mmCIF file of C-alpha atoms in Angstrom:
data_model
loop_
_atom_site.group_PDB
_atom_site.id
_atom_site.type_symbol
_atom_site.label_atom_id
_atom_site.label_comp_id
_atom_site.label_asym_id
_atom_site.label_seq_id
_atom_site.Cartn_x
_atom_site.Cartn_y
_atom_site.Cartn_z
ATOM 1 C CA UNK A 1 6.741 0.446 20.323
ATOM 2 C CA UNK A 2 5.090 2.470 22.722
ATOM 3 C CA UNK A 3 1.536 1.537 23.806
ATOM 4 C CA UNK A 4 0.252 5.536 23.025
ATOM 5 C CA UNK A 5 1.111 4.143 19.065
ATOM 6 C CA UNK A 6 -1.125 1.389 19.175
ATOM 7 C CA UNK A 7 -3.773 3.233 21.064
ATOM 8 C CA UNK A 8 -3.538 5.925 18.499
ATOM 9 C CA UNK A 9 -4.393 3.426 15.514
ATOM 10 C CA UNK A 10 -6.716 2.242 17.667
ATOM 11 C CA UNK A 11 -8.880 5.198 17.933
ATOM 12 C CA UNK A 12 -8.982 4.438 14.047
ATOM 13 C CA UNK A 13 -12.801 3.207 14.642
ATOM 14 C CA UNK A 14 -13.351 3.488 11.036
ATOM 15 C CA UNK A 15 -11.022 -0.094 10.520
ATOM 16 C CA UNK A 16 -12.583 -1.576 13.707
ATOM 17 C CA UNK A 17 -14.692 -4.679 13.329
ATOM 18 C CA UNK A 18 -16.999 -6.870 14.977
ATOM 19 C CA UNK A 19 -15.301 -8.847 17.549
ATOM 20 C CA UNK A 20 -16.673 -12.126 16.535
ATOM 21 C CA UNK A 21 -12.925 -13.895 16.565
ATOM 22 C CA UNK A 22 -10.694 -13.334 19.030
ATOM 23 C CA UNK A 23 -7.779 -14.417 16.560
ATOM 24 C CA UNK A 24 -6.143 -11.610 14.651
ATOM 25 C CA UNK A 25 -6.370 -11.308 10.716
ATOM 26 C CA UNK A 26 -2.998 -10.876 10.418
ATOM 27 C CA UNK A 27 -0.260 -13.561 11.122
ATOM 28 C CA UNK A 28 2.296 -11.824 12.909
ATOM 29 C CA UNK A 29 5.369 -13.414 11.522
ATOM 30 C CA UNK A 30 4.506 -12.415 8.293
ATOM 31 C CA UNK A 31 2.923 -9.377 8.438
ATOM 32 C CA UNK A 32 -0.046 -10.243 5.744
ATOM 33 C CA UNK A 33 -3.240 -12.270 6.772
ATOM 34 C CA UNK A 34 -2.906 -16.047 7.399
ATOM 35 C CA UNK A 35 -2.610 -17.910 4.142
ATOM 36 C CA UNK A 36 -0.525 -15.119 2.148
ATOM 37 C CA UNK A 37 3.275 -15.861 2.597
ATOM 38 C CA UNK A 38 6.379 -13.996 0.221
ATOM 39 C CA UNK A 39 7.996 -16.018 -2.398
ATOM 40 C CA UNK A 40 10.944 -14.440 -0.641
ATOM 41 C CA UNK A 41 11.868 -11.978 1.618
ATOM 42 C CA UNK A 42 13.632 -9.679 -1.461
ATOM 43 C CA UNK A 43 10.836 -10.815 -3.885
ATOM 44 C CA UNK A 44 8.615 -8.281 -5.065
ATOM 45 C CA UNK A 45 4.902 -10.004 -4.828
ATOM 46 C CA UNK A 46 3.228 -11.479 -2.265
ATOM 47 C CA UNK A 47 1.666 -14.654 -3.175
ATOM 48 C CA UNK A 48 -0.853 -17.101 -1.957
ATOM 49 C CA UNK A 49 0.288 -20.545 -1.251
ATOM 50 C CA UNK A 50 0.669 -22.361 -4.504
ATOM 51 C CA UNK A 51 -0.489 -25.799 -5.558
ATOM 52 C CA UNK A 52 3.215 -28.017 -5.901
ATOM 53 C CA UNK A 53 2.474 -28.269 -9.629
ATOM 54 C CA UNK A 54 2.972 -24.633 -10.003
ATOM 55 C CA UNK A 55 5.953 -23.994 -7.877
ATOM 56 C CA UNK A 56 7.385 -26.479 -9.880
ATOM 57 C CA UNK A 57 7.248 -23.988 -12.955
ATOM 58 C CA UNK A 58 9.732 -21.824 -11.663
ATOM 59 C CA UNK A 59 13.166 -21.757 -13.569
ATOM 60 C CA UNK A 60 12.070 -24.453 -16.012
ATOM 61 C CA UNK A 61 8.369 -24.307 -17.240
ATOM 62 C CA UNK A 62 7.771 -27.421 -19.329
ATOM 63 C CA UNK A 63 5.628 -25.009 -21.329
ATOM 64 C CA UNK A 64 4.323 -21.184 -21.832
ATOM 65 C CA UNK A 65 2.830 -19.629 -18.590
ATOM 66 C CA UNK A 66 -0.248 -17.220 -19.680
ATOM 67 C CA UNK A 67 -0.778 -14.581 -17.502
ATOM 68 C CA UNK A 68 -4.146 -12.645 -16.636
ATOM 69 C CA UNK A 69 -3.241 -9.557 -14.956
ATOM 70 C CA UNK A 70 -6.083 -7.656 -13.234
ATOM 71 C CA UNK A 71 -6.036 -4.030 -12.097
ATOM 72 C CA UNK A 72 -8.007 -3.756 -8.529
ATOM 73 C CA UNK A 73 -8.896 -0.010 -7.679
ATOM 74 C CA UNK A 74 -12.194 0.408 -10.582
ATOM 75 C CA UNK A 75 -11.576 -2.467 -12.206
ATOM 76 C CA UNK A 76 -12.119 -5.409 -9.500
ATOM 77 C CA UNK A 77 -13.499 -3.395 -6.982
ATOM 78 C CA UNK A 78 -15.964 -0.769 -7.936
ATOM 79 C CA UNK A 79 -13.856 2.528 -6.113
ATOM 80 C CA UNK A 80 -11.018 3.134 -4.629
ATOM 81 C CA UNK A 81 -9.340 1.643 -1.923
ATOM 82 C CA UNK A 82 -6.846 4.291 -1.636
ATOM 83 C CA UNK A 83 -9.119 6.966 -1.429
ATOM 84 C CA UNK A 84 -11.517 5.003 0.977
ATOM 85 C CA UNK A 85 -8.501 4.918 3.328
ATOM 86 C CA UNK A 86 -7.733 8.780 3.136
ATOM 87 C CA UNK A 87 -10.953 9.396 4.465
ATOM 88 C CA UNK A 88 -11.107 7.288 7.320
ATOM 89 C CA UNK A 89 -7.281 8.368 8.048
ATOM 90 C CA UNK A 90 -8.547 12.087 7.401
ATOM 91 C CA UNK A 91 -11.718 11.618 9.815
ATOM 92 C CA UNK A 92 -9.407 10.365 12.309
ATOM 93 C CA UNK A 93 -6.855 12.962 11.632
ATOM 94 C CA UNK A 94 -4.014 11.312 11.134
ATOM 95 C CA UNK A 95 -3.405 12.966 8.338
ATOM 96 C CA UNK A 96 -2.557 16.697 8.310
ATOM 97 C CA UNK A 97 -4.789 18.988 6.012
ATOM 98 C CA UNK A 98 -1.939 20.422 4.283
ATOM 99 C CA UNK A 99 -0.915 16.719 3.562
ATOM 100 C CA UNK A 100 -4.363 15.978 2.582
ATOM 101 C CA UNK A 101 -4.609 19.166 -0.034
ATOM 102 C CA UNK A 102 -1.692 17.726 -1.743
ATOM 103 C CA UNK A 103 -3.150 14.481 -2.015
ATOM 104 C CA UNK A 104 -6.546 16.121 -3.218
ATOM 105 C CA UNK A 105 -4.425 17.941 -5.986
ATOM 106 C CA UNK A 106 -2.800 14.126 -6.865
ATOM 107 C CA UNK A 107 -6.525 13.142 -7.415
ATOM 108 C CA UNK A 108 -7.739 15.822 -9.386
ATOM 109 C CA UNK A 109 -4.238 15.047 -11.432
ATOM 110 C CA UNK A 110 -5.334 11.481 -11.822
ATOM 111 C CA UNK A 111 -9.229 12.109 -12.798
ATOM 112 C CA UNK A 112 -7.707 14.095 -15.789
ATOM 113 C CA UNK A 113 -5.240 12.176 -16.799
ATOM 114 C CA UNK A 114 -2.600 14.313 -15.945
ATOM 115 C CA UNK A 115 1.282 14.089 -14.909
ATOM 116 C CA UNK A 116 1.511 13.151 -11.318
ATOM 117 C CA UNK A 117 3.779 11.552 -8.387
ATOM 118 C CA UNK A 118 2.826 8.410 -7.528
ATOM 119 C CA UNK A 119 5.634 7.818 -5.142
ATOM 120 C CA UNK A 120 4.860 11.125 -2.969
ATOM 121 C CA UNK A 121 1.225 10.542 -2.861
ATOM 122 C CA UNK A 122 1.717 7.266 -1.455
ATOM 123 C CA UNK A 123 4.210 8.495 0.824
ATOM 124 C CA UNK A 124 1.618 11.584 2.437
ATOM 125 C CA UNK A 125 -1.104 8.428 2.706
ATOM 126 C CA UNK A 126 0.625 6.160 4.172
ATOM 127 C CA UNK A 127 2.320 9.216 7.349
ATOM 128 C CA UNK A 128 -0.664 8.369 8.910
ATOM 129 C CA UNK A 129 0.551 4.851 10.082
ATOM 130 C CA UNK A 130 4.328 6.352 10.274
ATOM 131 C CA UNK A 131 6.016 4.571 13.470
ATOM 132 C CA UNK A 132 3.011 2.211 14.379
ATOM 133 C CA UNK A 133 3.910 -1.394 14.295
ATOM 134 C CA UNK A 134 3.871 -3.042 10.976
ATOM 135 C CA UNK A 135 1.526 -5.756 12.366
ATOM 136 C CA UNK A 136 -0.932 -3.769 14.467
ATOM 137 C CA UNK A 137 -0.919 -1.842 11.189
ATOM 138 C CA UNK A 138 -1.715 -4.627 8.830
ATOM 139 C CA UNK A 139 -4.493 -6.339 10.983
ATOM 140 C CA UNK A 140 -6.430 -3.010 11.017
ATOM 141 C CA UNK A 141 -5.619 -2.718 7.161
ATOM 142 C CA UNK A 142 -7.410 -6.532 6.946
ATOM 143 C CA UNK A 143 -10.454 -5.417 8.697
ATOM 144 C CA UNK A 144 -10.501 -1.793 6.883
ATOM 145 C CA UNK A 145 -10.913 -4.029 3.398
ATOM 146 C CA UNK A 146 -13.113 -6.430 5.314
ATOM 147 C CA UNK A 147 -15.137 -3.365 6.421
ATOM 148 C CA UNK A 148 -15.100 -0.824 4.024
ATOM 149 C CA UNK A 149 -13.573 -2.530 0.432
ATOM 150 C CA UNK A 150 -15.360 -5.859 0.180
ATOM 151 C CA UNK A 151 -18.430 -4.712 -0.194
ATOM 152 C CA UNK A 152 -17.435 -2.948 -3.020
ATOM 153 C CA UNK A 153 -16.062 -6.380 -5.130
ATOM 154 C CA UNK A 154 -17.533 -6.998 -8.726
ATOM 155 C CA UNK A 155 -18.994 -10.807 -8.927
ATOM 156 C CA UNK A 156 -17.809 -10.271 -12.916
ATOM 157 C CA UNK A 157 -14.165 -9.864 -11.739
ATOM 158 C CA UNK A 158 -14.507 -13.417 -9.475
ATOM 159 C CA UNK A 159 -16.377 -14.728 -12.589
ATOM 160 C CA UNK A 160 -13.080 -13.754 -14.901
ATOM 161 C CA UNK A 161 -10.476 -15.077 -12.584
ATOM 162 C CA UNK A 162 -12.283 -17.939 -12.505
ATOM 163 C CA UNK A 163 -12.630 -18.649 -16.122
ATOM 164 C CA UNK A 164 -9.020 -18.353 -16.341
ATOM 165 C CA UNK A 165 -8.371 -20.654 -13.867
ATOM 166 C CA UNK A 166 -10.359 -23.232 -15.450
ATOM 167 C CA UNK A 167 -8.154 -22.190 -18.476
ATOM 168 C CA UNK A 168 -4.653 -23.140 -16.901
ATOM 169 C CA UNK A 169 -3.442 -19.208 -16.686
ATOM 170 C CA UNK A 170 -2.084 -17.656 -13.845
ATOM 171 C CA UNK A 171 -3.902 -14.777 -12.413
ATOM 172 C CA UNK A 172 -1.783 -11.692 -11.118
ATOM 173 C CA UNK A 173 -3.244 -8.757 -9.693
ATOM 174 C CA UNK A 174 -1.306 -5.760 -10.476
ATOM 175 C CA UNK A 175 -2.295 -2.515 -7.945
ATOM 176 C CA UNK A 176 -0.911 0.628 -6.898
ATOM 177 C CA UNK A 177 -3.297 0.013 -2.975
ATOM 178 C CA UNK A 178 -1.108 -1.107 -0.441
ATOM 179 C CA UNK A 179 -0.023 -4.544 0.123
ATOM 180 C CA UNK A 180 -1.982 -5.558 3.361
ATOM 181 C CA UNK A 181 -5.032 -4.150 2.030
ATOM 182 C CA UNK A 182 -4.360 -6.525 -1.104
ATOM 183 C CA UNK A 183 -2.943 -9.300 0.354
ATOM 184 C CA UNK A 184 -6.485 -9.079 2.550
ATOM 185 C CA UNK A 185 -8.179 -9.415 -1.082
ATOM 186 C CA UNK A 186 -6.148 -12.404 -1.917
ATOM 187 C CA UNK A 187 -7.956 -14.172 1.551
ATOM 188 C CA UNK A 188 -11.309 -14.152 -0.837
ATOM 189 C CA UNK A 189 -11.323 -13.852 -3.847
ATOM 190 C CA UNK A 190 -8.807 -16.196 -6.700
ATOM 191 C CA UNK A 191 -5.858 -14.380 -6.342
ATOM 192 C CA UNK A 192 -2.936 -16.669 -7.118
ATOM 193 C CA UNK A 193 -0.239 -13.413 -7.200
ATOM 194 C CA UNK A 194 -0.338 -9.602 -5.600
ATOM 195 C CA UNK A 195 1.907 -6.926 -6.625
ATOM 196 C CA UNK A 196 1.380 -3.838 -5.045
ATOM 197 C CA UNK A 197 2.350 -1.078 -3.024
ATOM 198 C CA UNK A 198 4.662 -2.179 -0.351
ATOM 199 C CA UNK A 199 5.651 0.048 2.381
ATOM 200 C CA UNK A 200 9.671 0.036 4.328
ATOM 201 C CA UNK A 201 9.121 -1.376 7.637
ATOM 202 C CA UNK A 202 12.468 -0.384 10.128
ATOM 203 C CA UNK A 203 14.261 -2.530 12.402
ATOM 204 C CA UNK A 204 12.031 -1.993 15.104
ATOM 205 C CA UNK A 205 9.105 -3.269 13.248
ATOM 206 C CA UNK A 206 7.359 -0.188 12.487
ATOM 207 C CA UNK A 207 6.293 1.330 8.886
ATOM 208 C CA UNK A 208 7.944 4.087 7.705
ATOM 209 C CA UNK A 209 6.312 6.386 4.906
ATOM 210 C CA UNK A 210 8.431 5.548 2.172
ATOM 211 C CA UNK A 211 7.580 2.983 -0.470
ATOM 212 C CA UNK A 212 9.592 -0.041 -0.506
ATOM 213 C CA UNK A 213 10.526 -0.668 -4.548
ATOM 214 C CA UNK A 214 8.279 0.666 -7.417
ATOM 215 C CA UNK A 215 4.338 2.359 -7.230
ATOM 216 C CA UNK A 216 3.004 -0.069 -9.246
ATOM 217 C CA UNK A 217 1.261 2.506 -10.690
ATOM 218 C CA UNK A 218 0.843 3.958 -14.211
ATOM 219 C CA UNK A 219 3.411 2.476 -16.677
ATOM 220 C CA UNK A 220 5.548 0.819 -13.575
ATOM 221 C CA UNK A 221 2.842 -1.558 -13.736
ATOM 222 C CA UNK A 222 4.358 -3.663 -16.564
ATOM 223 C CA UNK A 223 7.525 -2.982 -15.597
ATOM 224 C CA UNK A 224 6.641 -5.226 -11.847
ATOM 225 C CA UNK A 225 4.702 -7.626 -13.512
ATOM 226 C CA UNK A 226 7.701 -8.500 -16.099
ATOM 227 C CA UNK A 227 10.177 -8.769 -13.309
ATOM 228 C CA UNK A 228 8.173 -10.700 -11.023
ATOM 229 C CA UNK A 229 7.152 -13.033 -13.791
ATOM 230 C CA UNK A 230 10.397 -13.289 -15.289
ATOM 231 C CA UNK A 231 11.786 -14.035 -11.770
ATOM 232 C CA UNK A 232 9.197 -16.896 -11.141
ATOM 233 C CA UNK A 233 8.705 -18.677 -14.700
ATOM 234 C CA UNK A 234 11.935 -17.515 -15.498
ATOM 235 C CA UNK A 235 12.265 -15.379 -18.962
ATOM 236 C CA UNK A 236 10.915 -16.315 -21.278
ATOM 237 C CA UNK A 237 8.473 -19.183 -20.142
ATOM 238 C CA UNK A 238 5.471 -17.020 -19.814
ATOM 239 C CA UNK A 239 3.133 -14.502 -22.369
ATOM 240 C CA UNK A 240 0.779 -11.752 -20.970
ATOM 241 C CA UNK A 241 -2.409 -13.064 -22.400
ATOM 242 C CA UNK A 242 -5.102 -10.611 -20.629
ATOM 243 C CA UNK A 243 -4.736 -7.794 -19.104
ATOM 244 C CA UNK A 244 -8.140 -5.526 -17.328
ATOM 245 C CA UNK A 245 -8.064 -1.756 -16.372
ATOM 246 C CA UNK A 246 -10.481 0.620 -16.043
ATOM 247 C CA UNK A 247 -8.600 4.223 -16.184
ATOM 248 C CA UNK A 248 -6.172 5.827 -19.070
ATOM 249 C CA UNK A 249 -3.132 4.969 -16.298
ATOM 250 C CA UNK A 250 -3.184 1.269 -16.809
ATOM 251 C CA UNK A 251 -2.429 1.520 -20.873
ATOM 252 C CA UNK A 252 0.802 0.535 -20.610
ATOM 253 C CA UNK A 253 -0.405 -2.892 -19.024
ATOM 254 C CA UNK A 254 -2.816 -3.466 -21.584
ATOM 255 C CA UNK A 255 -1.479 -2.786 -24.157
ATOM 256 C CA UNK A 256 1.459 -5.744 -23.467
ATOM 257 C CA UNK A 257 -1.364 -7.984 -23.546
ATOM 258 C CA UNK A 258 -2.448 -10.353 -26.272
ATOM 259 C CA UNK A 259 -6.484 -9.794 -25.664
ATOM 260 C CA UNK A 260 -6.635 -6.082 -23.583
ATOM 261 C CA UNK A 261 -9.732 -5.687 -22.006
ATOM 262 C CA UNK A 262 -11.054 -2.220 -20.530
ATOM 263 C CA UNK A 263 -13.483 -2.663 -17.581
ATOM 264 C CA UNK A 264 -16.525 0.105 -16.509
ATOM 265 C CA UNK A 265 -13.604 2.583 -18.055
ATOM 266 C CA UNK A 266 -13.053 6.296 -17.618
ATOM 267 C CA UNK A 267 -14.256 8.432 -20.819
ATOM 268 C CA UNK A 268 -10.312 8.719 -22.422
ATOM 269 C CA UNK A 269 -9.649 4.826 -22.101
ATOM 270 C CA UNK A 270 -13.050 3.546 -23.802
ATOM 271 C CA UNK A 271 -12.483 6.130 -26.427
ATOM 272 C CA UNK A 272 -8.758 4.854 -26.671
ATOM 273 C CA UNK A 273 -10.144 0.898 -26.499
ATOM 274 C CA UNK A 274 -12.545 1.983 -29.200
ATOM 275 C CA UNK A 275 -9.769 3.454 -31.677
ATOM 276 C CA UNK A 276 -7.973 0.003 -30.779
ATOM 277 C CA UNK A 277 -10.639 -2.373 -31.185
ATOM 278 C CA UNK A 278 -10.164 -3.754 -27.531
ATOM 279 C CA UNK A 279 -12.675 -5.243 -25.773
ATOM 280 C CA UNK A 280 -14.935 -3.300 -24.077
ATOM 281 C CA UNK A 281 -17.063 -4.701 -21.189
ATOM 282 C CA UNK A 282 -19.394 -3.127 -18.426
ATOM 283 C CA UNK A 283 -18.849 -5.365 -15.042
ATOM 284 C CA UNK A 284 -21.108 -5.616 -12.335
#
């Protein structure tokens, strides 16, 4: 790739962070941060390394896999990554204002609840890293979430994937953000599984725009969860148990799940979890 590409993103100063380690976040085989690694190159998640005991699950559980599936954007984090990103992208103009109208116009379509594209928003986002290399990409993307996201993580949402732990269920994360700036989550926080938005990456190692496989967005969200689970345990060998969301969009998800649970949620799903008796709970 040409070095005026990488100085571009770098002119990003909004993902730049302290040089304290001279070692980048991202392994460059890979393209995610060190310690995040695909269950396979077609697979859809991308997964921490997993303890033996439950790679050995795959194909032929010995018993029932439970499943807590989190949403991240308002739910583990208390914002949005996505939008968090469009500024710095629009501040550093790398994203053209007619580009960034539409995806204002997707937003107001979200906060009511309203039809939208999820595929085409995610495409006008992610032109602003359009022919920059895939790994210069994804070690910015590590220190934008170190930078700008982290900050914004609920202790109550570590507190619930821990519980679960301690309860022998497997906790996926189930986003519509883009992988890197997930897989950056996963570093720390207990994350066992990621699905999110991944991005096409060309043969010269660059991104592309277009999304690579479903939005994980809206009611795709159970749709990627029951392929990727199905594909792991193997069909099945595993129940939804839990599933948290904070906005009307991640429905579908929870209502698939045994015990739903609606986190810090937007006006239409707490008056939704009310007429369903879900739980309810304010997280911090």
């Amino acid at each position: 790739m040409p070095n005026d590409g990488i100085n571009q993103i770098e002119e990003m100063t909004e993902f730049a962070a302290p040089n304290t380690d001279d070692a980048p976040l991202c392994n460059r085989e890979t393209l995610l941060p060190a310690g995040i690694v695909r269950v396979t190159e077609e697979a859809i998640a991308a997964q921490r390394l997993v303890p033996e005991n439950l790679q050995n699950l795959h194909g032929n559980a010995p018993q029932r896999v439970t499943i807590a599936a989190f949403d991240f954007d308002g739910t583990c984090i208390s914002g949005s990554s996505p939008k968090k990103l469009v500024d710095a992208c629009a501040r550093a103009r790398r994203i053209p204002p007619y580009k960034l109208l539409r995806i204002a116009l997707w937003g107001l379509a979200y906060k009511l609840n309203l039809p939208k594209d999820g595929e085409g928003v995610r495409t006008r986002v992610f032109s602003a890293f359009k022919g920059l290399s895939a790994a210069t990409t994804n070690d910015y993307l590590c220190k934008f979430y170190k930078n700008k996201i982290a900050p914004m993580y609920r202790t109550d949402a570590d507190a619930a994937m821990h519980a679960h732990l301690q309860a022998g269920h497997v906790v996926v994360l189930v986003s519509a953000s883009f992988e890197p700036i997930i897989a950056a989550a996963m570093l720390d926080h207990p994350i066992e599984f990621a699905l999110a938005s991944r991005m096409k990456i060309d043969e010269q190692g660059c991104y592309t725009d277009q999304v690579n496989g479903l939005t994980t967005e809206g009611p795709d969200k159970i749709i990627v969860l029951e392929q990727f689970a199905n594909k792991y345990f193997g069909q099945g060998n595993w129940e939804l148990g839990w599933a948290y969301g904070d906005h009307f969009s991640d429905v579908a998800m929870l209502e698939a799940a045994t015990h739903p649970c609606a986190v810090t949620p937007d006006g239409k799903l707490r008056r939704f979890a009310q007429q369903r008796g879900w739980e309810i709970l304010d997280w911090q």
